[in-house]
Every structure is written in C-alpha cells, then in structure tokens.
Short mmCIF file of C-alpha atoms in Angstrom, two decimals:
data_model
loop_
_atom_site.label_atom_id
_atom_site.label_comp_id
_atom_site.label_asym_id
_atom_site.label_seq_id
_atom_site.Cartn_x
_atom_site.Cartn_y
_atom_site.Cartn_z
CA UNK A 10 -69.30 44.81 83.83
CA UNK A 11 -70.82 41.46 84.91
CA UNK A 12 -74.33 39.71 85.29
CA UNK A 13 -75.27 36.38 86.56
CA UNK A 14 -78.36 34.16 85.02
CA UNK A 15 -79.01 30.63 86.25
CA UNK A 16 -80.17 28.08 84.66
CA UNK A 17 -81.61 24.29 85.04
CA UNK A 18 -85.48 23.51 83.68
CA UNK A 19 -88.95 24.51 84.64
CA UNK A 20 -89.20 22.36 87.70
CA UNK A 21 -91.76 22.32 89.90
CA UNK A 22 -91.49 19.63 93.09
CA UNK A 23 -94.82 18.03 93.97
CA UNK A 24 -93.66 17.18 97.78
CA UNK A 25 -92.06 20.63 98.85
CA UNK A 26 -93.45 23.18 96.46
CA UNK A 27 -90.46 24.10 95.31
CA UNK A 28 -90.09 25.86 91.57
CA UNK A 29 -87.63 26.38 89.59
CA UNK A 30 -87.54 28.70 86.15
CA UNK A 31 -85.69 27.17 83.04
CA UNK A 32 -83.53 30.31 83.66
CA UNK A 33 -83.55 33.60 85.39
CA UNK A 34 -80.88 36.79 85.57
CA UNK A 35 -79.60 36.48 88.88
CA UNK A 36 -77.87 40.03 88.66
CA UNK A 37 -78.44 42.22 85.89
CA UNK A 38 -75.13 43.77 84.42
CA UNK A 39 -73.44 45.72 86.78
CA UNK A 40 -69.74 46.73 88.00
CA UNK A 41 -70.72 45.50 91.34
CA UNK A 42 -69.06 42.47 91.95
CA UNK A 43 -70.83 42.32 94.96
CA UNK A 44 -74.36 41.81 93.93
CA UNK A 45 -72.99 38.58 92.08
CA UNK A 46 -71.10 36.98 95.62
CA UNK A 47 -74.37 37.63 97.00
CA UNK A 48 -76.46 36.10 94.27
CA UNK A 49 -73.99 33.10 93.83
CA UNK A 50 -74.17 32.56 98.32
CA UNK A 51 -77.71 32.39 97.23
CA UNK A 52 -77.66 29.54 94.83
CA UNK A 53 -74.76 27.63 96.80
CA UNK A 54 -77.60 27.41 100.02
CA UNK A 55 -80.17 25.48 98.26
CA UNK A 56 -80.09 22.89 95.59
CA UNK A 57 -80.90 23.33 92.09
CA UNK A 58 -83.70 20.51 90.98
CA UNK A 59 -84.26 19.70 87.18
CA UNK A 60 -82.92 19.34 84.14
CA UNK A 61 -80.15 21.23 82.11
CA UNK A 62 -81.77 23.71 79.44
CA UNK A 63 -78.44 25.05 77.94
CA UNK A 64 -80.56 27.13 75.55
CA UNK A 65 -82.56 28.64 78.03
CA UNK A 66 -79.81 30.11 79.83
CA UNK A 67 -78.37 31.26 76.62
CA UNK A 68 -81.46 32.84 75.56
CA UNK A 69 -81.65 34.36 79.03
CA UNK A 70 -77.54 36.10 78.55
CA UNK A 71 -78.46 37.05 75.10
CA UNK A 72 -81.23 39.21 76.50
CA UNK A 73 -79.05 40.36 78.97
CA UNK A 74 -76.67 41.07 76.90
CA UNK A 75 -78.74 42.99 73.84
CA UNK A 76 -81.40 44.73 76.56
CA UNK A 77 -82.20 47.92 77.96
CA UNK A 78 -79.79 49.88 79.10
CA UNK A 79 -76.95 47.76 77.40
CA UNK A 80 -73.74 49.09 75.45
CA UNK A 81 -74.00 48.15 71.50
CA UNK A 82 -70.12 48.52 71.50
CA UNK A 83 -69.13 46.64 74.34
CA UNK A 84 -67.34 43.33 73.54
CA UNK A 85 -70.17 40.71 74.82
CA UNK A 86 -69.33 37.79 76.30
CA UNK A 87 -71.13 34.97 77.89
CA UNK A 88 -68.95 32.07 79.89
CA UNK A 89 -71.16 29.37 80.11
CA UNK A 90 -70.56 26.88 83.18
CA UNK A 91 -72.32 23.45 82.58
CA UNK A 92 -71.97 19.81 83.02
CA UNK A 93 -72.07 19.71 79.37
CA UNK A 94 -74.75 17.90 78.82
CA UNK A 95 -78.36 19.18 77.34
CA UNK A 96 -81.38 16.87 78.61
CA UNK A 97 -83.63 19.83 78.20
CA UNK A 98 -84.81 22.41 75.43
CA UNK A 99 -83.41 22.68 72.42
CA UNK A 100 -79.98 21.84 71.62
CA UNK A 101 -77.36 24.60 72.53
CA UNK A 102 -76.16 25.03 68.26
CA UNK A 103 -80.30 26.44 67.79
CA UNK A 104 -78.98 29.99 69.54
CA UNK A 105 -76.38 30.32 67.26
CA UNK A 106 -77.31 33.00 65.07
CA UNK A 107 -78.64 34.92 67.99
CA UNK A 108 -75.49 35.00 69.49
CA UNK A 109 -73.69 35.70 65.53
CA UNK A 110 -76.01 38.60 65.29
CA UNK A 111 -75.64 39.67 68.20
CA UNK A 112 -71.08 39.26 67.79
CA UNK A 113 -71.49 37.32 71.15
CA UNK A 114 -68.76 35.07 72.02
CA UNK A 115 -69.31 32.41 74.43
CA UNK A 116 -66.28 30.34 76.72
CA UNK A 117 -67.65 27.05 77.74
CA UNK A 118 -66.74 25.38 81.10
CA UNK A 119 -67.67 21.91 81.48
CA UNK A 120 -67.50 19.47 84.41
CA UNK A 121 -67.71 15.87 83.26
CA UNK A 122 -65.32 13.44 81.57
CA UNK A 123 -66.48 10.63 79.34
CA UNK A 124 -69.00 12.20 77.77
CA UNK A 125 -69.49 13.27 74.07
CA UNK A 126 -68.84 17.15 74.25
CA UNK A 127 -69.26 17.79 70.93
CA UNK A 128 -71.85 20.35 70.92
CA UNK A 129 -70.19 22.29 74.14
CA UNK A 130 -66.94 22.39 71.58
CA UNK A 131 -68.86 23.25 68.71
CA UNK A 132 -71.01 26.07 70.69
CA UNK A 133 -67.71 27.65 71.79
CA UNK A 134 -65.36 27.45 68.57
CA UNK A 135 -68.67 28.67 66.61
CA UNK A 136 -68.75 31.67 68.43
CA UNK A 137 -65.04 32.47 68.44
CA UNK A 138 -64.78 31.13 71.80
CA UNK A 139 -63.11 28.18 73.31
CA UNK A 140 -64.08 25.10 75.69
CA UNK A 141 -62.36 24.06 79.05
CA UNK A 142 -63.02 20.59 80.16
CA UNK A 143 -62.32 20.16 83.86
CA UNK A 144 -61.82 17.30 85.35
CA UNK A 145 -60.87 18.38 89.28
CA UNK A 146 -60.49 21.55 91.19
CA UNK A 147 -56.71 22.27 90.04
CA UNK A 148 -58.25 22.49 86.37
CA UNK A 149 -61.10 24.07 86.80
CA UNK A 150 -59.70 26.85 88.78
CA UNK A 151 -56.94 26.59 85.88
CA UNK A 152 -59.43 27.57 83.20
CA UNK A 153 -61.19 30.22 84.39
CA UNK A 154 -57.34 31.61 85.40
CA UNK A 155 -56.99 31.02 82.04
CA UNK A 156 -60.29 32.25 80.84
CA UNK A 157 -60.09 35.69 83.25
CA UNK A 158 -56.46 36.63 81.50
CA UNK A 159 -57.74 36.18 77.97
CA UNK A 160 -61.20 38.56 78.21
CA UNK A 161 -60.71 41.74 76.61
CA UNK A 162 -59.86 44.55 78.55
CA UNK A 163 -61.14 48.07 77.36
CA UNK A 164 -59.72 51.37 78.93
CA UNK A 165 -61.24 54.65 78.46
CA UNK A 166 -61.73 57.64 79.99
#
C-alpha cells in the first residue's frame, strides 16, 4: 500500500492567486498505483511556489499513516524526497517522537551537494532509516533501486 502527500509552505502568490498548503495527502493509502501516477502528472504540470516545511509534510504522513482506516500492524514507512534543506516550520528532529511512537521509519532522499545534511542524516538514522544523497540521475534512480529492494515485504493470505 502507498499514499502520496506534498509538501512546500503556505504560499499564497499576490499576482496570480495561486495557493499553496504547507502540505496536503495527494493520495490517501491505497494499492492503486495508479491514483499516485495520476497525482504525481499533477504536480509535474505546475510549479510548486514556497518554502520547504519538512515537518509539515511529516506531520501530514504521520497522519496518514496512524488515521482512519489504517493497519496498526503494518510496517510504516515514510520516504521522504527533499532538497534537504528546512527554510520553513520547525526543524525536521521536532517530529521525532511522533514518528518513535508511532515505530515509523523514514528513508530520506536528498537532492543537493554542498550543503550541511546533518539533520536529513540524523532524521533518517533516528528512525532506523537511512539517507541517500543524490547528486545526478544515475544516483538518484540508484537509491530508490536501492531503497525499493530493502522495504519490507509482507505475504499473507
């Protein structure tokens, strides 16, 4: 099962009208991949405005995750794609016991080199996850190959 939530910064444009929320589900959790190619065609025909609100979009999974109509013994996790860089909100280590209390583990993907990614590393290893910096296309699609082979897979019947 899979569910999409976006995330940026309340944004509102004063010359178009255009708003943004600090975070919204996309696509609920669902075993229709479909729903999410259609959500993500979505996002990739207009451009995001605003900051990055890590925590928002955390807070936003979380719920997701822990809400109505969700399985308490399902492994949750939450991959979080991100430049990996905060401007926005508090800082990404404030959901931590959220996600602890909640045994949520979170993958980090980030973007951008030179930068002090620290707190991405920190979020992820905290949470019994681990961080993929990618610099290029050949590593990014590396770590979520990476990423996809090391989720848990559950079988039942």
């Amino acid at each position: 099962r899979i569910g999409l939530v976006t995330w940026a910064s309340n944004y509102a444009s004063a010359c178009t009208g255009t708003t943004f929320p600090a975070a919204q589900a996309d696509c609920g959790v669902a075993l229709d991949f479909e729903q999410i190619r259609i959500a993500l065609n979505q996002m990739g025909s207009s451009t995001m405005q605003g900051a990055t609100n890590i925590s928002a979009g955390l807070g936003a999974a979380i719920d997701m995750l822990t809400g109505p109509g969700s399985n308490p013994l399902a492994k949750k996790t939450i991959v979080l794609f991100t430049d990996g860089q905060w401007n926005d909100g508090d800082a990404p280590s404030t959901m931590m016991s959220s996600l602890g209390a909640n045994n949520i583990t979170v993958h980090v993907v980030t973007l951008l080199n030179g930068l002090d990614l620290s707190e991405m590393d920190s979020l992820a290893s905290s949470s019994g996850g681990t961080h993929y910096n990618a610099s290029g296309e050949s590593e990014l699609i590396a770590a979520f190959d990476t990423l996809a082979k090391s989720l848990p897979v559950v079988l039942t019947e």
